[in-house]
Structure formats: C-alpha cells, structure tokens
Short mmCIF file of C-alpha atoms in Angstrom, two decimals:
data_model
loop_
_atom_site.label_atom_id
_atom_site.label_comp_id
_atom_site.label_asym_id
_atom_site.label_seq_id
_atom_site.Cartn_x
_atom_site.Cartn_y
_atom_site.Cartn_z
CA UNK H 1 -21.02 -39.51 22.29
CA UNK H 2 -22.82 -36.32 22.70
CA UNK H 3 -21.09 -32.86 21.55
CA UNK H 4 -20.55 -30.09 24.17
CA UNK H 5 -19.54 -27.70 21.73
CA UNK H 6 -21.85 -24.41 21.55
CA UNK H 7 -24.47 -23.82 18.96
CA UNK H 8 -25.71 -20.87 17.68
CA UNK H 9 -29.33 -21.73 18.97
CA UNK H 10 -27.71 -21.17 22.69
CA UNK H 11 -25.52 -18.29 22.00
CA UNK H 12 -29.41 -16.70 20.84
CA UNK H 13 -30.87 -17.78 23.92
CA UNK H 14 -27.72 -16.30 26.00
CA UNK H 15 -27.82 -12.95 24.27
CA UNK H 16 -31.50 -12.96 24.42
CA UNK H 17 -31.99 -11.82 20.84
CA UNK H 18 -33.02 -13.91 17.97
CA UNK H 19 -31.51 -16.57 16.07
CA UNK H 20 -31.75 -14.19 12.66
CA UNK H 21 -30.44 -11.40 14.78
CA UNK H 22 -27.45 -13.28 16.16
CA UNK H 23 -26.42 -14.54 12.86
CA UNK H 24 -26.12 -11.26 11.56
CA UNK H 25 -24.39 -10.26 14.28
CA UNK H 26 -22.13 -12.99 14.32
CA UNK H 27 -21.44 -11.76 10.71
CA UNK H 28 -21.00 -8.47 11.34
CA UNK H 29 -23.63 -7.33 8.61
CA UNK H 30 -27.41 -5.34 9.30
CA UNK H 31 -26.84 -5.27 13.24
CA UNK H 32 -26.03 -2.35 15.10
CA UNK H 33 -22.71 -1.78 17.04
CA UNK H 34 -24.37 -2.76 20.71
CA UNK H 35 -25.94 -5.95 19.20
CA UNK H 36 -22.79 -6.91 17.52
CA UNK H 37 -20.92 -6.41 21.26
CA UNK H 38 -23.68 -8.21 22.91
CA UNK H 39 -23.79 -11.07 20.66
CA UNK H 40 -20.07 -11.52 20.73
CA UNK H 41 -19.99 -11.70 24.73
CA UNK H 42 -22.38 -14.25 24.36
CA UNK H 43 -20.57 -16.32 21.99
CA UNK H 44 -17.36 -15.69 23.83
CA UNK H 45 -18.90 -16.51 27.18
CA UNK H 46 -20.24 -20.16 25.50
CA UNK H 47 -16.89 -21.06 23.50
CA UNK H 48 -19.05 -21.34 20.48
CA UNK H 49 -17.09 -20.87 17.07
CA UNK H 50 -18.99 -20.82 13.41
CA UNK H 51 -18.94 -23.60 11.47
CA UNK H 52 -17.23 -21.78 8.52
CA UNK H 53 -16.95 -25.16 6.33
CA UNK H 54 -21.21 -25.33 6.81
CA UNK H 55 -21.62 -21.64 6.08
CA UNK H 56 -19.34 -21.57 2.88
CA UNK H 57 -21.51 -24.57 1.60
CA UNK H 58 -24.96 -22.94 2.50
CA UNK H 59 -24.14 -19.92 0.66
CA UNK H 60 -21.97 -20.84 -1.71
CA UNK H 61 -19.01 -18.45 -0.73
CA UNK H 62 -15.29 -18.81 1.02
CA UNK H 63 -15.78 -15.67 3.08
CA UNK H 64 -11.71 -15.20 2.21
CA UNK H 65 -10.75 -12.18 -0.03
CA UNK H 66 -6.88 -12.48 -1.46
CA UNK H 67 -4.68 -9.45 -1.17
CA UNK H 68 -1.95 -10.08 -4.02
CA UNK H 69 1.06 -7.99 -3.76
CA UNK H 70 5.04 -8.44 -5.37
CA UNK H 71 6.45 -8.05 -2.27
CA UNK H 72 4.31 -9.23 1.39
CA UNK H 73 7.60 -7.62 3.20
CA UNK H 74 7.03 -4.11 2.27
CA UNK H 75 5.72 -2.00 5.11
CA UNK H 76 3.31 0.05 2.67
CA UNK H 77 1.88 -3.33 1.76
CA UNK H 78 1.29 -4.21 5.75
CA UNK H 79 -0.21 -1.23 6.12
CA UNK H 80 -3.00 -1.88 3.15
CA UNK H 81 -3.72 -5.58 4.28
CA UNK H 82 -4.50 -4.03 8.39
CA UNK H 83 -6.47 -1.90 6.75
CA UNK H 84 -8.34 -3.96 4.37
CA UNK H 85 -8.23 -6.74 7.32
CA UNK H 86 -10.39 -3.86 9.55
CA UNK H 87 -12.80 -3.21 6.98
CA UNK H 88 -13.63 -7.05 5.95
CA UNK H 89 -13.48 -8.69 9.15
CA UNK H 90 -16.40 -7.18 10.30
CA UNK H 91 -18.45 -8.81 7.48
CA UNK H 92 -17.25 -12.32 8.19
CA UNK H 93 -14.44 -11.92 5.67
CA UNK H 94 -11.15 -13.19 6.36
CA UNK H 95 -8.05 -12.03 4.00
CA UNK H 96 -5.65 -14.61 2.41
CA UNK H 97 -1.91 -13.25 2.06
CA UNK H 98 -0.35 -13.82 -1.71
CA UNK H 99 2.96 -13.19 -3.32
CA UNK H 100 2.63 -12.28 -6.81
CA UNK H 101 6.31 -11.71 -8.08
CA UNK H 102 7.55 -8.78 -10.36
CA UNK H 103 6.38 -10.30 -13.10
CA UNK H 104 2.59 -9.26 -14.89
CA UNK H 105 2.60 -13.06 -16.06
CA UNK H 106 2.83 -14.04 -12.13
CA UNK H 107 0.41 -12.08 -11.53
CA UNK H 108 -2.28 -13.61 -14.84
CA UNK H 109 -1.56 -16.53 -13.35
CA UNK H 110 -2.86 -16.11 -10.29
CA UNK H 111 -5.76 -14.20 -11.77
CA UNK H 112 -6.15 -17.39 -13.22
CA UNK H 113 -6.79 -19.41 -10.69
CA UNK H 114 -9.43 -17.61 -9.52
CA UNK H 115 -11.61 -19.85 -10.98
CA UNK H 116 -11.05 -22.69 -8.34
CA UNK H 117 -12.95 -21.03 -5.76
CA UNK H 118 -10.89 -20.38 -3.37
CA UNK H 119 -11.72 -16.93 -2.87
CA UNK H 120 -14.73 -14.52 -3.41
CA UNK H 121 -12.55 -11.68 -4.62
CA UNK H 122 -9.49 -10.47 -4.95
CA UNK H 123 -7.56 -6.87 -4.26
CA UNK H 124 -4.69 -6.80 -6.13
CA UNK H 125 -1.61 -4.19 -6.13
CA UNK H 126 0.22 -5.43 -9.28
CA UNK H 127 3.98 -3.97 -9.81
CA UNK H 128 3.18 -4.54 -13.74
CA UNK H 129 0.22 -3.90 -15.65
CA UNK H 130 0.03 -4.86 -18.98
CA UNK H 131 -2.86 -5.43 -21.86
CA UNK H 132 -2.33 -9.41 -20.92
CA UNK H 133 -3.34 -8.96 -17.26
CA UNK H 134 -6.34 -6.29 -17.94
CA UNK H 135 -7.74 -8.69 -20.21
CA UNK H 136 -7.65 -11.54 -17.31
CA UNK H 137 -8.55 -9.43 -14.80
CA UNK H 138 -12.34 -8.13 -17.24
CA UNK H 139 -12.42 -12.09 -17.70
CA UNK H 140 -11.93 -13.23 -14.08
CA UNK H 141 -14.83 -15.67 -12.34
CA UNK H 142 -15.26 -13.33 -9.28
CA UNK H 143 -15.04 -9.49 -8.74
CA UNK H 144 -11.15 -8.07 -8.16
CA UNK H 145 -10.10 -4.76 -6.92
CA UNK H 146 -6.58 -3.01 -8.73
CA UNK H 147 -4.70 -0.66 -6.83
CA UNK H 148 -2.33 1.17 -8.31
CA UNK H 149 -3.34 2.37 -11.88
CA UNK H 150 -6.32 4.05 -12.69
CA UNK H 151 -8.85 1.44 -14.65
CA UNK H 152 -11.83 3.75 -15.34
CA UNK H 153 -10.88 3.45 -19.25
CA UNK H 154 -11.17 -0.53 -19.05
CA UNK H 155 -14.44 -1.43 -16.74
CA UNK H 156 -12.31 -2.40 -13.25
CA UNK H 157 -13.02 -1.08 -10.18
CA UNK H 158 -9.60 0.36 -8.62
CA UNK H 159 -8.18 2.70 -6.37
CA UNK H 160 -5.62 5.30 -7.13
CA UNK H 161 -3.22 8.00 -5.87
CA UNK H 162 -1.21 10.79 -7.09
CA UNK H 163 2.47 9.70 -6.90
CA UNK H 164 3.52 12.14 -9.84
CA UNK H 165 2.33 14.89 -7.89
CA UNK H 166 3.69 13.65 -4.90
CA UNK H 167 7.47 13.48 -6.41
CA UNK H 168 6.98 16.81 -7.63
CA UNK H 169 5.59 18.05 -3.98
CA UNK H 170 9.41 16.54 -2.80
CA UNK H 171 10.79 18.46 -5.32
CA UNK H 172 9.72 21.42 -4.65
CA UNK H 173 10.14 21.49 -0.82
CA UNK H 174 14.10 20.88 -1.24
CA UNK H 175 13.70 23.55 -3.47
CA UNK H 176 12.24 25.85 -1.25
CA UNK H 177 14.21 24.68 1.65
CA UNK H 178 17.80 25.82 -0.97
CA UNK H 179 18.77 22.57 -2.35
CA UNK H 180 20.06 23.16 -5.80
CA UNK H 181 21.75 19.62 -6.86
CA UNK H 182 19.28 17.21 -6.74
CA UNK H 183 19.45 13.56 -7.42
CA UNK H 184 16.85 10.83 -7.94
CA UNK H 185 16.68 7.74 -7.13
CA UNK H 186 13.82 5.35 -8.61
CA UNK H 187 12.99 1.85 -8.87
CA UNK H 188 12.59 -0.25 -12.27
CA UNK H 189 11.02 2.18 -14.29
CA UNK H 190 8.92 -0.53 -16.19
CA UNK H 191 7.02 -0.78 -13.35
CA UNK H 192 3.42 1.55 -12.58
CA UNK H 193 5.32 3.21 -9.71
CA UNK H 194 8.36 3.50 -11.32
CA UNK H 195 6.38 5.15 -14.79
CA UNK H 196 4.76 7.39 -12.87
CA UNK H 197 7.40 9.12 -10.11
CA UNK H 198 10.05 9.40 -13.23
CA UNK H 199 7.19 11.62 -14.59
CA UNK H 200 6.54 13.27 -11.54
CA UNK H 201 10.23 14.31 -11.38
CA UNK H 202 11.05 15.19 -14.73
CA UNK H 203 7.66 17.30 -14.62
CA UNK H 204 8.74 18.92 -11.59
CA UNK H 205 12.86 19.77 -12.61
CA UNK H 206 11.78 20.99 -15.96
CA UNK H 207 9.04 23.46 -14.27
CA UNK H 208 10.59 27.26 -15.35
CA UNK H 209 10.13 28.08 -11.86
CA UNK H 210 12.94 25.82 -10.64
CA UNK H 211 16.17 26.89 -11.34
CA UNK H 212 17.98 23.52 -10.23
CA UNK H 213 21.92 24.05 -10.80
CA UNK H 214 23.04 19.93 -11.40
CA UNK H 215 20.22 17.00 -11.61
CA UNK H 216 21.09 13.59 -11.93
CA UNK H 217 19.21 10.24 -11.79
CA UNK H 218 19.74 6.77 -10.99
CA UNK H 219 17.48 3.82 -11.41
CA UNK H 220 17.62 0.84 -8.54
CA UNK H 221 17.13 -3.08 -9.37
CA UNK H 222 13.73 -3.04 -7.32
CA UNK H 223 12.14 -0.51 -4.54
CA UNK H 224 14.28 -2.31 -1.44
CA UNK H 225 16.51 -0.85 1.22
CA UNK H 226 19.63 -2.90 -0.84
CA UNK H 227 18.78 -1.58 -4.08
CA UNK H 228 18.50 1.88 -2.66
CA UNK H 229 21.74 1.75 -1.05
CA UNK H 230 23.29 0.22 -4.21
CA UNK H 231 22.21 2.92 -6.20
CA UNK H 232 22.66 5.86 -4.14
CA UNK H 233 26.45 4.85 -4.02
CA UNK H 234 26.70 5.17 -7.64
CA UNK H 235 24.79 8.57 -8.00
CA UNK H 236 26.94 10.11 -5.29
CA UNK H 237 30.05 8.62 -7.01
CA UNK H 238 28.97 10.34 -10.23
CA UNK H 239 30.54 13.66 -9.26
CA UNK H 240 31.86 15.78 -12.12
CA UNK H 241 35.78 16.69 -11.75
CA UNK H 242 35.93 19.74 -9.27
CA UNK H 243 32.03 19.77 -8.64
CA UNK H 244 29.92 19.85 -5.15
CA UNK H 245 28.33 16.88 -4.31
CA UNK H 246 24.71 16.83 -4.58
CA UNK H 247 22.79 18.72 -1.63
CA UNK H 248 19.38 16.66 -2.21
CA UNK H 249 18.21 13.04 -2.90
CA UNK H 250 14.73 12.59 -4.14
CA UNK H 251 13.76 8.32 -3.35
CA UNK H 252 10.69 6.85 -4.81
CA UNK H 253 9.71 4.98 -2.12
CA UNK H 254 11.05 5.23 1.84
CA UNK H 255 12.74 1.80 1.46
CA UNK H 256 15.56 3.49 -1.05
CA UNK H 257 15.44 6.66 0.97
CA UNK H 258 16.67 4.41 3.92
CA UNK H 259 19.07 2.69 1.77
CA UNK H 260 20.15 5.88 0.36
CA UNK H 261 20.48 7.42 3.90
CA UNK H 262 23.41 4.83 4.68
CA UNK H 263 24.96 5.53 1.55
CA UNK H 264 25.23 9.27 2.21
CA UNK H 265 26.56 8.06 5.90
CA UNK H 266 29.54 5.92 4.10
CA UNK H 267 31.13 9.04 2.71
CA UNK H 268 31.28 10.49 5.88
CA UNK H 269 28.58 13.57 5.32
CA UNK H 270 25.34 13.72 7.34
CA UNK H 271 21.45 13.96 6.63
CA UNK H 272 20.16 16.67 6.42
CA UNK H 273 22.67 19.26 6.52
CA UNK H 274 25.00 18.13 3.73
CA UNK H 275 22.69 15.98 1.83
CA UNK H 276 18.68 16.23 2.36
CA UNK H 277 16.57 13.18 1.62
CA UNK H 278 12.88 12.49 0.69
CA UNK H 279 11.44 9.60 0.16
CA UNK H 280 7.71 8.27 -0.24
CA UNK H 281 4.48 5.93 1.24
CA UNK H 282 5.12 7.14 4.75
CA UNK H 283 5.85 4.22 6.00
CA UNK H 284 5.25 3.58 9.88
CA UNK H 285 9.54 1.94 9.20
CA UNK H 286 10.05 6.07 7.76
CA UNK H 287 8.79 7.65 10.53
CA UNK H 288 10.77 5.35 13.52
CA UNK H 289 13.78 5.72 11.23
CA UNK H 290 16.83 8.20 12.15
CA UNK H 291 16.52 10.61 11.46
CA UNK H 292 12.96 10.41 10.72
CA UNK H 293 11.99 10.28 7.08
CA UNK H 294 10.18 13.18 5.26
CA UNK H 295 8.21 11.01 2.19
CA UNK H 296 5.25 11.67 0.50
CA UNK H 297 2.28 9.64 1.97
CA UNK H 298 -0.35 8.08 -0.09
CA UNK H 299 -2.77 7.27 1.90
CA UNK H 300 -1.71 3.27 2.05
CA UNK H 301 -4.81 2.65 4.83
CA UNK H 302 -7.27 5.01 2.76
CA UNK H 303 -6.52 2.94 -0.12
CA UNK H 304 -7.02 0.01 1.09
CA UNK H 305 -9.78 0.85 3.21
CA UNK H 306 -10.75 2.12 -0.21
CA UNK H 307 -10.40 -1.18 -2.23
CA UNK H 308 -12.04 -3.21 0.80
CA UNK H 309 -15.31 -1.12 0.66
CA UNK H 310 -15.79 -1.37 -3.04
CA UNK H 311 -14.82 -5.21 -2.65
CA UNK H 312 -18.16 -5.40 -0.32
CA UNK H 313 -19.62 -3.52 -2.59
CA UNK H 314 -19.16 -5.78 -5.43
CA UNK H 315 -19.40 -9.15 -3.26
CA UNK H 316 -23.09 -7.66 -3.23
CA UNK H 317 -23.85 -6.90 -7.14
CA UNK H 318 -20.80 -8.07 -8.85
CA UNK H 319 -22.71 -6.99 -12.03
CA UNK H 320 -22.74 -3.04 -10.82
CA UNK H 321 -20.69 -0.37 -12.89
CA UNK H 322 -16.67 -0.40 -12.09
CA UNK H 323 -16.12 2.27 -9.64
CA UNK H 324 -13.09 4.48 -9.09
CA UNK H 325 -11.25 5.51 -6.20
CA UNK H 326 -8.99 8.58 -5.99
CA UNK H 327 -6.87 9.40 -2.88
CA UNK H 328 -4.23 12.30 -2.49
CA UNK H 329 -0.51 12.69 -1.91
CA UNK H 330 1.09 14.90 0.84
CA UNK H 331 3.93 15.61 2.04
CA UNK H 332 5.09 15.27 6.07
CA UNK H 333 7.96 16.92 6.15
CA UNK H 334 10.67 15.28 9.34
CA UNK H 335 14.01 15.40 10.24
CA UNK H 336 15.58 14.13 7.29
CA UNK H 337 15.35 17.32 5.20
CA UNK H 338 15.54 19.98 7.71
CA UNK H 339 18.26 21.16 10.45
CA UNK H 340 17.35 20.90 14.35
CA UNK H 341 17.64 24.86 13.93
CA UNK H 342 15.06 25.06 10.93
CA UNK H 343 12.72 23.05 12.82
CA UNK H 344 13.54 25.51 15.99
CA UNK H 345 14.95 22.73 18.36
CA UNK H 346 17.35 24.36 21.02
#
C-alpha cells in the first residue's frame, strides 16, 4: 500500500522555500512572520501534519510544557495557561493541563515525576511553598518555572507580583471613596496568597493616615465563590450590639468578592451604596459580573507570558542563572465600589 499522507519534502516544494527553512517554520523558531504564514498555507493546503512521535525521538524532547495549578477551574488560572499557550505554541510547544491539590506534598510529588519524561519543563503556580518542595524543585531533571513567590534567594527562575500592595491599593480607595468599617475577607492564610494579602491589609489599616472607625476579618476554607459567600455571612453577622454594619468588604481574590456580593444581597442591602466591595486578579468572570467587580489585577497574562518566555529561555541553556520576573498590581476601579452618580451616569 502506498501512503498519501503529505511529507514535509512536498510542503518545501509547495511553499517554494527550503526543507531547513520549512522546518523552522513549521516550528515556529528562526523564521520570520511571512515565512511562518507561507509555510503554514502550504502545509494546510497539502493536509500534511508533523510526525511529533519522530521529532520527540530525533531530538530527544516531548515538545509539552506542564502548567500545574491547585485549582484548573479558576478563571485567573485560564487566563495564565492562554497566555502561556500563545507564547509556546509558536515554538512547537504544546501545554499539558495538571491539578496539583492544596497540598505542597501534591505538588513534590508531581515535581517528582518529572523524571519520566513526560515533559520538557514545567510552570508551576503552587498554593503552598514549603522548604520540602524548593528542595525538589533545585533537584528536578528538567528546568521549572514558580509563579507566585519570589525565588531569587534559592536559584529558581519565577515570576512575581505585588499582591500586598495591591490589598493595600483596595484599601485605600474605599478609604478615599468614605468607607470607614471595613471588613476582610481572605482565603487560608497558610497559603502564599493568603500570607501575603493578610500583610497587605494589616499594613494598609494600621497606616496613621487611615483613620478606619471598625475593622474586622474573616478567613474562608479556600479562595472559591462558596467559601466567599460562607464567610462573608459570618463577618456581616458579627455586628456589635447597636453598631452599623460594615460599609466596605475587602476580598482576596474576585471569586470571594462574588461570593461575598450574594451575601451582602441576602440581608437585603445593595452593592455599592450600603456595602462597597473589592476584590482581586481581575478576572475576565469580575468584570462580566453585576455589578462589575473593582479588584486589583495582577497581570495573570503578563505573568504567564512571563513564565513562558523564561521557560524558552531555559529549554535553550537550562544551565543559565535563575532569572526573576516582577510584574505590578493596579487597581480598575467598576461598579461595585462606586454609585451610578460618582461615576456620573444620568
């Protein structure tokens, strides 16, 4: 039987370029944008597909990348992976999906098995970070990307972001918008993201320029929509005998903002003019929501655009220097924290 299927030798002679340059066009690397398009109409026009099995065994590589996260459902996460997705694709790279857990020794052991070769690399945004998991991580048979915490101090390449200062950035926007009773409302605080906002609060109330009347703080079982909502009923049925209910709800992430949101809706008062709400990642689920969230972003694509370029960087020379990554918080201030007539709407 003789094979119709497409080789590369015809998509060459179709493109009229060749065979080097339509590899590396093919793989997105050394080829400019037009010879990339070109070579790709070619291939298209043909049917021809790489033999990806014959490629990993030539060069001794998967072409797959892992992105590791606790929780695949959270929209921040999506965001990362399209973003990581657009910068690795390009380069032949195609990025496997994994579910670490809660847990740091979930996480290890996936680190772990790195070592069967499924994967060139791996850009992982642990919920936990402990000595145990640094350790694997130095140890680990190919190159892996953290983000979340800051690893200058340890030798891993990683990408990081501000969430303190974000928090505090929330803070003091409800405080300049007249909120005086301000709640928070924070995930596990065993957790990176957890540490770090219930710093970035505390920093921010305790400032001498913030005269906050009542603060009070709640911590959720995890950073979902049903742990928010959980927890924001219990801080807003903490009021002191004869006291105002709380004007402001900090969240530390948009998930317990929206669960908060409903919980502030259950007792019959509205957002924003009785209670104002903040929460953080600006997620793309934040900004459809209603009313549309004000949150902190933190530049989920940069970041993982971010982690993605130093992945290719160390896919290259996994023996260069660790590298570090910083990107900035800001906040977008919406509808959830200011009136129709604050924001001038007739």
């Amino acid at each position: 039987m003789t094979s119709t299927r497409a080789t590369l030798i015809q998509v060459a002679e179709r493109a009229g370029v060749s065979l080097a340059s339509t590899s590396r066009a093919l793989h997105g690397v050394g080829a400019s944008k037009a010879m990339v398009e070109r070579v790709r109409a070619a291939a298209e026009e043909l049917g021809y597909s790489a033999d990806a099995i014959g490629r990993s065994l030539r060069m001794k590589k998967t072409f797959q990348v892992a992105f590791a996260v606790a929780d695949i459902g959270n929209p921040v996460y999506v965001e990362m992976m399209r973003a990581i997705h657009e910068v690795l694709a390009p380069h032949g790279y195609r990025v496997v999906v994994m579910s670490t857990g809660d847990t740091s020794d979930s996480t290890i052991e996936l680190v772990r098995s790195l070592g069967s070769g499924f994967v060139d690399g791996m850009i992982v945004s642990p919920l936990r970070t402990d000595d145990g998991l640094i350790a694997e991580i130095q140890q680990a048979p190919v190159p892996v990307v953290v983000i979340g915490r800051a690893m200058d101090d340890r030798g891993i390449s990683s990408v990081s972001t501000d969430s303190a200062g974000g928090i505090g950035e929330a803070v003091r926007h409800l405080h300049t918008i007249g909120r005086r009773r301000i709640g928070f409302l924070n995930g596990p605080v065993d957790t990176t993201p957890g540490a770090s906002r219930q710093r970035g609060f505390d920093a921010a109330v305790n400032a001498g320029d913030l005269a906050a009347v009542r603060i009070e703080r709640e911590t959720a079982e995890d950073f979902t929509v049903g742990a928010g909502l959980e927890a924001a009923r219990r801080i807003l049925a903490r009021v002191p005998e004869g006291a105002p209910q709380l004007d402001a709800l900090v969240a530390a992430n948009d998930l317990l903002a929206i669960g908060a949101i409903r919980a502030v809706r259950e007792l019959g008062l509205s957002v924003p003019e009785d209670i104002a709400v903040t929460g953080m990642d600006d997620t793309e689920l934040g900004r459809v929501f209603q009313p549309s969230l004000t949150s902190v972003s933190l530049g989920a694509s940069e970041r993982g655009r971010a982690a993605a370029r130093l992945m290719l960087q160390l896919a290259d020379d996994p023996d260069q220097p660790a590298q570090q990554v910083s990107v900035g918080a800001e906040l977008v201030v919406r509808e959830s924290t200011t009136t129709a007539t604050e924001r001038g709407e007739r």
